[in-house]
CSV table of C-alpha atoms in Angstrom, one decimal:
chain,number,residue,atom,x,y,z
A,1,ASN,CA,-8.7,2.8,-13.7
A,2,TYR,CA,-5.8,0.6,-14.9
A,3,LEU,CA,-4.6,-0.2,-11.4
A,4,SER,CA,-8.1,-1.4,-10.4
A,5,GLY,CA,-8.3,-3.7,-13.4
A,6,THR,CA,-4.9,-5.3,-13.1
A,7,SER,CA,-5.0,-5.7,-9.3
A,8,GLY,CA,-8.6,-6.9,-9.6
A,9,LYS,CA,-7.4,-9.9,-11.6
A,10,ASN,CA,-4.8,-10.6,-8.9
A,11,ILE,CA,-7.5,-10.5,-6.2
A,12,GLU,CA,-9.7,-12.9,-8.2
A,13,CYS,CA,-6.9,-15.4,-8.5
A,14,GLU,CA,-5.9,-15.0,-4.9
A,15,SER,CA,-9.4,-15.4,-3.6
A,16,LYS,CA,-9.7,-18.7,-5.5
A,17,SER,CA,-6.3,-20.1,-4.3
A,18,SER,CA,-6.1,-18.7,-0.8
A,19,GLY,CA,-6.7,-21.1,2.1
A,20,ARG,CA,-7.8,-18.2,4.2
A,21,LYS,CA,-11.3,-16.8,4.3
A,22,LYS,CA,-10.4,-13.3,3.0
A,23,VAL,CA,-7.9,-11.6,0.7
A,24,ARG,CA,-6.5,-8.5,2.3
A,25,VAL,CA,-5.8,-5.4,0.2
A,26,LEU,CA,-3.9,-2.2,1.1
A,27,ASP,CA,-4.3,1.0,-0.8
A,28,VAL,CA,-1.4,3.4,0.0
A,29,GLY,CA,-2.1,7.1,-0.7
A,30,CYS,CA,-5.7,6.5,-1.4
A,31,GLY,CA,-6.7,10.1,-2.2
A,32,THR,CA,-10.4,9.9,-3.0
A,33,GLY,CA,-10.4,6.1,-2.5
A,34,ALA,CA,-11.0,5.6,-6.2
A,35,ILE,CA,-8.8,2.4,-6.6
A,36,SER,CA,-9.8,0.5,-3.4
A,37,ILE,CA,-13.5,1.5,-3.6
A,38,ALA,CA,-13.7,0.3,-7.2
A,39,LEU,CA,-12.1,-2.9,-6.2
A,40,ALA,CA,-14.4,-3.3,-3.1
A,41,LYS,CA,-17.4,-2.8,-5.5
A,42,MET,CA,-16.1,-5.7,-7.6
A,43,PHE,CA,-15.9,-8.3,-4.8
A,44,SER,CA,-18.0,-9.7,-2.0
A,45,PRO,CA,-17.3,-8.5,1.5
A,46,ASP,CA,-17.1,-12.2,2.4
A,47,ASP,CA,-14.0,-12.6,0.1
A,48,VAL,CA,-12.0,-9.4,0.4
A,49,GLU,CA,-11.2,-6.7,3.0
A,50,PHE,CA,-9.6,-3.4,2.3
A,51,VAL,CA,-7.4,-0.9,4.3
A,52,SER,CA,-6.7,2.6,2.8
A,53,ILE,CA,-4.2,5.1,4.1
A,54,ASP,CA,-3.3,8.6,3.3
A,55,VAL,CA,-1.3,11.4,4.9
A,56,SER,CA,-4.0,14.0,4.2
A,57,LYS,CA,-6.9,14.3,6.6
A,58,GLU,CA,-9.0,15.8,3.8
A,59,ALA,CA,-8.3,12.7,1.6
A,60,ILE,CA,-9.3,10.3,4.3
A,61,GLU,CA,-12.5,12.2,5.0
A,62,LEU,CA,-13.3,12.1,1.3
A,63,THR,CA,-12.5,8.4,1.0
A,64,LYS,CA,-14.8,7.7,3.9
A,65,GLU,CA,-17.6,9.8,2.3
A,66,ASN,CA,-17.2,8.0,-1.1
A,67,ALA,CA,-17.1,4.6,0.6
A,68,ARG,CA,-20.4,5.3,2.4
A,69,ARG,CA,-22.0,6.6,-0.8
A,70,ILE,CA,-20.8,3.8,-3.0
A,71,LEU,CA,-20.5,0.8,-0.7
A,72,GLY,CA,-23.3,1.6,1.7
A,73,ASP,CA,-24.2,4.0,4.5
A,74,ASP,CA,-23.4,1.4,7.2
A,75,ILE,CA,-19.9,0.8,6.0
A,76,TYR,CA,-18.4,2.3,9.2
A,77,GLY,CA,-20.9,0.8,11.6
A,78,GLY,CA,-20.0,-1.7,14.3
A,79,ASP,CA,-16.6,-2.8,15.4
A,80,GLU,CA,-13.6,-1.7,13.3
A,81,LYS,CA,-12.2,-5.2,13.1
A,82,ASP,CA,-15.4,-6.5,11.5
A,83,ARG,CA,-15.5,-3.9,8.7
A,84,TYR,CA,-14.4,-5.0,5.2
A,85,TYR,CA,-13.3,-1.4,4.3
A,86,ASN,CA,-11.3,0.9,6.6
A,87,ALA,CA,-9.5,4.2,6.0
A,88,PHE,CA,-6.7,5.5,8.3
A,89,LEU,CA,-4.9,8.8,8.5
A,90,CYS,CA,-1.3,7.6,8.1
A,91,SER,CA,1.7,8.0,5.8
A,92,ALA,CA,3.5,5.1,4.1
A,93,ALA,CA,6.5,5.7,6.3
A,94,GLU,CA,4.5,5.7,9.5
A,95,PHE,CA,2.4,2.6,8.8
A,96,THR,CA,4.6,0.3,10.8
A,97,ASN,CA,4.8,-1.6,14.1
A,98,ASN,CA,8.5,-0.8,14.4
A,99,ILE,CA,8.6,0.9,17.8
A,100,LYS,CA,11.6,3.1,16.8
A,101,GLU,CA,9.7,4.4,13.7
A,102,THR,CA,6.4,5.0,15.5
A,103,ASN,CA,8.2,6.9,18.3
A,104,LYS,CA,9.6,9.3,15.7
A,105,ASN,CA,6.1,10.2,14.6
A,106,LYS,CA,3.6,10.6,17.4
A,107,VAL,CA,0.2,8.9,17.4
A,108,ASP,CA,-1.9,11.8,16.2
A,109,SER,CA,-0.5,11.7,12.7
A,110,THR,CA,-0.9,8.0,12.3
A,111,LYS,CA,-4.5,7.4,13.3
A,112,SER,CA,-7.8,7.8,11.8
A,113,ASP,CA,-10.7,9.5,13.6
A,114,ASP,CA,-12.1,6.2,14.8
A,115,HIS,CA,-8.8,4.2,15.4
A,116,ASP,CA,-7.8,3.5,19.0
A,117,ASP,CA,-4.6,5.1,20.2
A,118,ASN,CA,-1.5,3.0,19.5
A,119,ASP,CA,1.6,3.4,21.6
A,120,GLY,CA,3.5,0.7,19.8
A,121,GLY,CA,3.7,-1.6,22.8
A,122,GLY,CA,2.3,-5.1,22.7
A,123,CYS,CA,0.6,-7.2,20.1
A,124,THR,CA,-2.9,-5.9,20.8
A,125,ASP,CA,-1.8,-2.4,20.1
A,126,GLN,CA,-0.2,-3.0,16.8
A,127,PHE,CA,-1.5,-2.5,13.3
A,128,GLU,CA,-2.8,-5.6,11.6
A,129,PHE,CA,-1.0,-6.3,8.4
A,130,GLY,CA,-0.8,-9.6,6.4
A,131,PHE,CA,-1.8,-8.0,3.1
A,132,ASP,CA,-1.9,-10.2,0.0
A,133,ILE,CA,-2.0,-7.2,-2.4
A,134,VAL,CA,-0.8,-3.6,-2.1
A,135,VAL,CA,-1.9,-1.0,-4.6
A,136,SER,CA,-0.7,2.6,-4.8
A,137,ASN,CA,-0.8,5.8,-6.8
A,138,PRO,CA,1.7,7.7,-4.7
A,139,PRO,CA,3.2,11.2,-5.3
A,140,TYR,CA,5.7,10.4,-8.0
A,141,ILE,CA,6.4,13.5,-10.1
A,142,PRO,CA,10.1,14.7,-9.8
A,143,GLU,CA,10.4,18.1,-8.4
A,144,LYS,CA,12.0,19.5,-11.5
A,145,ASP,CA,8.9,18.5,-13.5
A,146,MET,CA,6.3,20.2,-11.3
A,147,GLU,CA,6.6,23.5,-13.2
A,148,THR,CA,5.7,21.7,-16.4
A,149,LEU,CA,2.3,20.5,-15.2
A,150,SER,CA,-0.8,22.0,-16.8
A,151,GLU,CA,-3.2,24.1,-14.8
A,152,ASP,CA,-5.9,21.4,-15.0
A,153,VAL,CA,-3.6,19.2,-12.9
A,154,VAL,CA,-2.0,21.6,-10.4
A,155,GLY,CA,-5.2,23.6,-10.0
A,156,TYR,CA,-7.0,20.7,-8.5
A,157,GLU,CA,-4.4,18.6,-6.8
A,158,ASP,CA,-2.5,19.2,-3.6
A,159,TYR,CA,1.3,19.7,-4.2
A,160,GLY,CA,2.1,16.9,-1.7
A,161,ALA,CA,-0.2,14.5,-3.6
A,162,LEU,CA,1.9,15.1,-6.8
A,163,CYS,CA,5.5,15.8,-6.0
A,164,GLY,CA,7.6,12.8,-4.9
A,165,GLY,CA,10.8,14.7,-4.1
A,166,ASP,CA,13.9,15.3,-6.2
A,167,ASP,CA,13.6,12.1,-8.3
A,168,GLY,CA,9.9,11.5,-7.5
A,169,MET,CA,10.7,8.3,-5.5
A,170,ASP,CA,10.5,9.5,-1.9
A,171,VAL,CA,7.2,7.8,-1.1
A,172,ILE,CA,8.0,4.9,-3.4
A,173,ARG,CA,11.1,4.1,-1.3
A,174,ASP,CA,9.0,4.2,1.9
A,175,ILE,CA,6.5,1.8,0.3
A,176,VAL,CA,9.3,-0.6,-0.8
A,177,LYS,CA,10.9,-0.4,2.7
A,178,ASN,CA,7.7,-1.4,4.4
A,179,LEU,CA,6.3,-3.9,2.0
A,180,PRO,CA,7.9,-6.9,3.7
A,181,GLU,CA,6.3,-5.9,7.0
A,182,TRP,CA,2.9,-5.2,5.4
A,183,CYS,CA,2.9,-8.6,3.8
A,184,ARG,CA,3.6,-10.7,6.9
A,185,ARG,CA,1.1,-11.7,9.6
A,186,VAL,CA,1.6,-11.7,13.4
A,187,ASN,CA,1.2,-15.2,14.8
A,188,PRO,CA,-1.1,-14.7,17.8
A,189,ASN,CA,0.4,-17.7,19.6
A,190,GLY,CA,3.8,-15.9,19.6
A,191,CYS,CA,2.7,-12.9,21.7
A,192,ASP,CA,3.4,-14.4,25.1
A,193,ASP,CA,6.0,-12.6,27.2
A,194,GLY,CA,6.3,-9.9,24.6
A,195,ASP,CA,7.8,-12.2,21.9
A,196,VAL,CA,6.2,-11.8,18.5
A,197,SER,CA,6.5,-14.4,15.8
A,198,TYR,CA,5.4,-14.0,12.2
A,199,SER,CA,4.0,-16.1,9.4
A,200,TYR,CA,4.3,-14.8,5.8
A,201,VAL,CA,1.7,-14.4,3.1
A,202,GLY,CA,2.7,-16.4,0.0
A,203,ASP,CA,4.4,-14.2,-2.7
A,204,ALA,CA,2.4,-11.0,-2.2
A,205,ILE,CA,2.0,-8.5,-5.1
A,206,CYS,CA,2.3,-4.7,-5.2
A,207,TRP,CA,1.0,-2.6,-8.1
A,208,MET,CA,2.1,1.0,-8.4
A,209,GLU,CA,1.6,3.9,-10.8
A,210,VAL,CA,4.9,5.7,-11.3
A,211,ASP,CA,6.7,8.4,-13.3
A,212,THR,CA,7.8,7.3,-16.8
A,213,SER,CA,11.4,7.5,-15.6
A,214,HIS,CA,10.9,5.1,-12.7
A,215,PRO,CA,10.3,1.6,-14.2
A,216,LYS,CA,14.0,1.3,-15.4
A,217,LEU,CA,15.3,2.7,-12.1
A,218,MET,CA,13.2,0.3,-10.1
A,219,ARG,CA,14.1,-2.6,-12.3
A,220,ASP,CA,17.8,-1.9,-11.7
A,221,TRP,CA,17.2,-1.4,-8.0
A,222,LEU,CA,14.9,-4.4,-7.3
A,223,THR,CA,16.2,-7.1,-9.6
A,224,PRO,CA,18.1,-9.6,-7.4
A,225,ASN,CA,21.7,-10.5,-8.3
A,226,ASP,CA,23.3,-13.9,-8.0
A,227,ASN,CA,26.3,-14.0,-5.8
A,228,ASN,CA,29.6,-15.7,-6.6
A,229,ASP,CA,28.1,-19.1,-5.7
A,230,GLY,CA,25.2,-18.7,-8.1
A,231,VAL,CA,22.8,-18.2,-5.3
A,232,THR,CA,20.2,-15.4,-5.5
A,233,GLU,CA,20.8,-12.9,-2.7
A,234,LYS,CA,17.9,-11.5,-0.7
A,235,HIS,CA,17.9,-7.7,-0.7
A,236,ASN,CA,15.3,-5.0,0.0
A,237,GLY,CA,13.5,-7.4,2.3
A,238,GLY,CA,12.8,-9.7,-0.6
A,239,VAL,CA,11.0,-7.1,-2.7
A,240,GLU,CA,11.5,-7.9,-6.4
A,241,PHE,CA,10.7,-6.1,-9.6
A,242,VAL,CA,8.4,-8.3,-11.8
A,243,GLU,CA,7.4,-6.1,-14.8
A,244,GLY,CA,6.7,-2.6,-16.0
A,245,LEU,CA,3.6,-1.9,-18.0
A,246,SER,CA,2.5,1.0,-20.3
A,247,ASP,CA,-0.6,3.1,-20.0
A,248,PHE,CA,-3.1,3.7,-22.8
A,249,PHE,CA,-0.8,6.2,-24.4
A,250,GLY,CA,2.1,3.7,-24.5
A,251,LEU,CA,4.1,5.5,-21.7
A,252,ASP,CA,5.9,3.4,-19.0
A,253,ARG,CA,3.5,4.1,-16.1
A,254,PHE,CA,3.0,1.0,-13.9
A,255,VAL,CA,5.2,-1.4,-12.1
A,256,LYS,CA,4.4,-4.8,-10.6
A,257,LEU,CA,6.5,-5.9,-7.6
A,258,LYS,CA,6.6,-9.2,-5.8
A,259,ILE,CA,7.3,-9.6,-2.1
A,260,LYS,CA,9.2,-12.8,-2.0
A,261,THR,CA,8.7,-15.5,0.6
A,262,TRP,CA,12.1,-16.7,1.8
């Protein structure tokens, strides 16, 4: 898988340069778990830990089954915080500690079978983020193109796993919106009296597979502009377009984003 190969190189570089013990990787819309499990197989549990999320319960169950089969039967044994591979039932939009957002979408839709309930109140109840690398093969096919798909695609894939809305970018926008939160870390010393402070991962990376129409749209959307004083303005939470890459057929298929530290 192309995403596994490219993000694997980033993990290797990050693991060598990071001052922390482990590199943290998030797989958004994991499906069968193919990307994150392939990456987990490439690295030692001592160096990297993975979190996979998907809005489909069937997808999470399949990811867990594949993780057990490929990474070991005891992958889900012990305390959740001690595992190096976790999979949660959660959409990209709902994977947030923003109380307003979590209150819109009740707990049942955001938790895996073995995740404690989270009411969004207090540091101990929050998701743990601080990801160095985010990978995703989200639903990205524009609605108008769905009828052009061949039977060998639509016959084996859930509609929601393929269609990304009118322009194919509904989930992509959710990912970009939440990337800054996903790539920052709660400072445990800042939890007193309900106050939370954050430290930021160095310039984190996001790799996504997208529709061939998206790289140009995302380049225009996520390329920072200089203001009248020649200063680069922060927008989209500091998410920047780095490059678009072609697949093996020469089609524009992948984008690399950087979550800028400001």
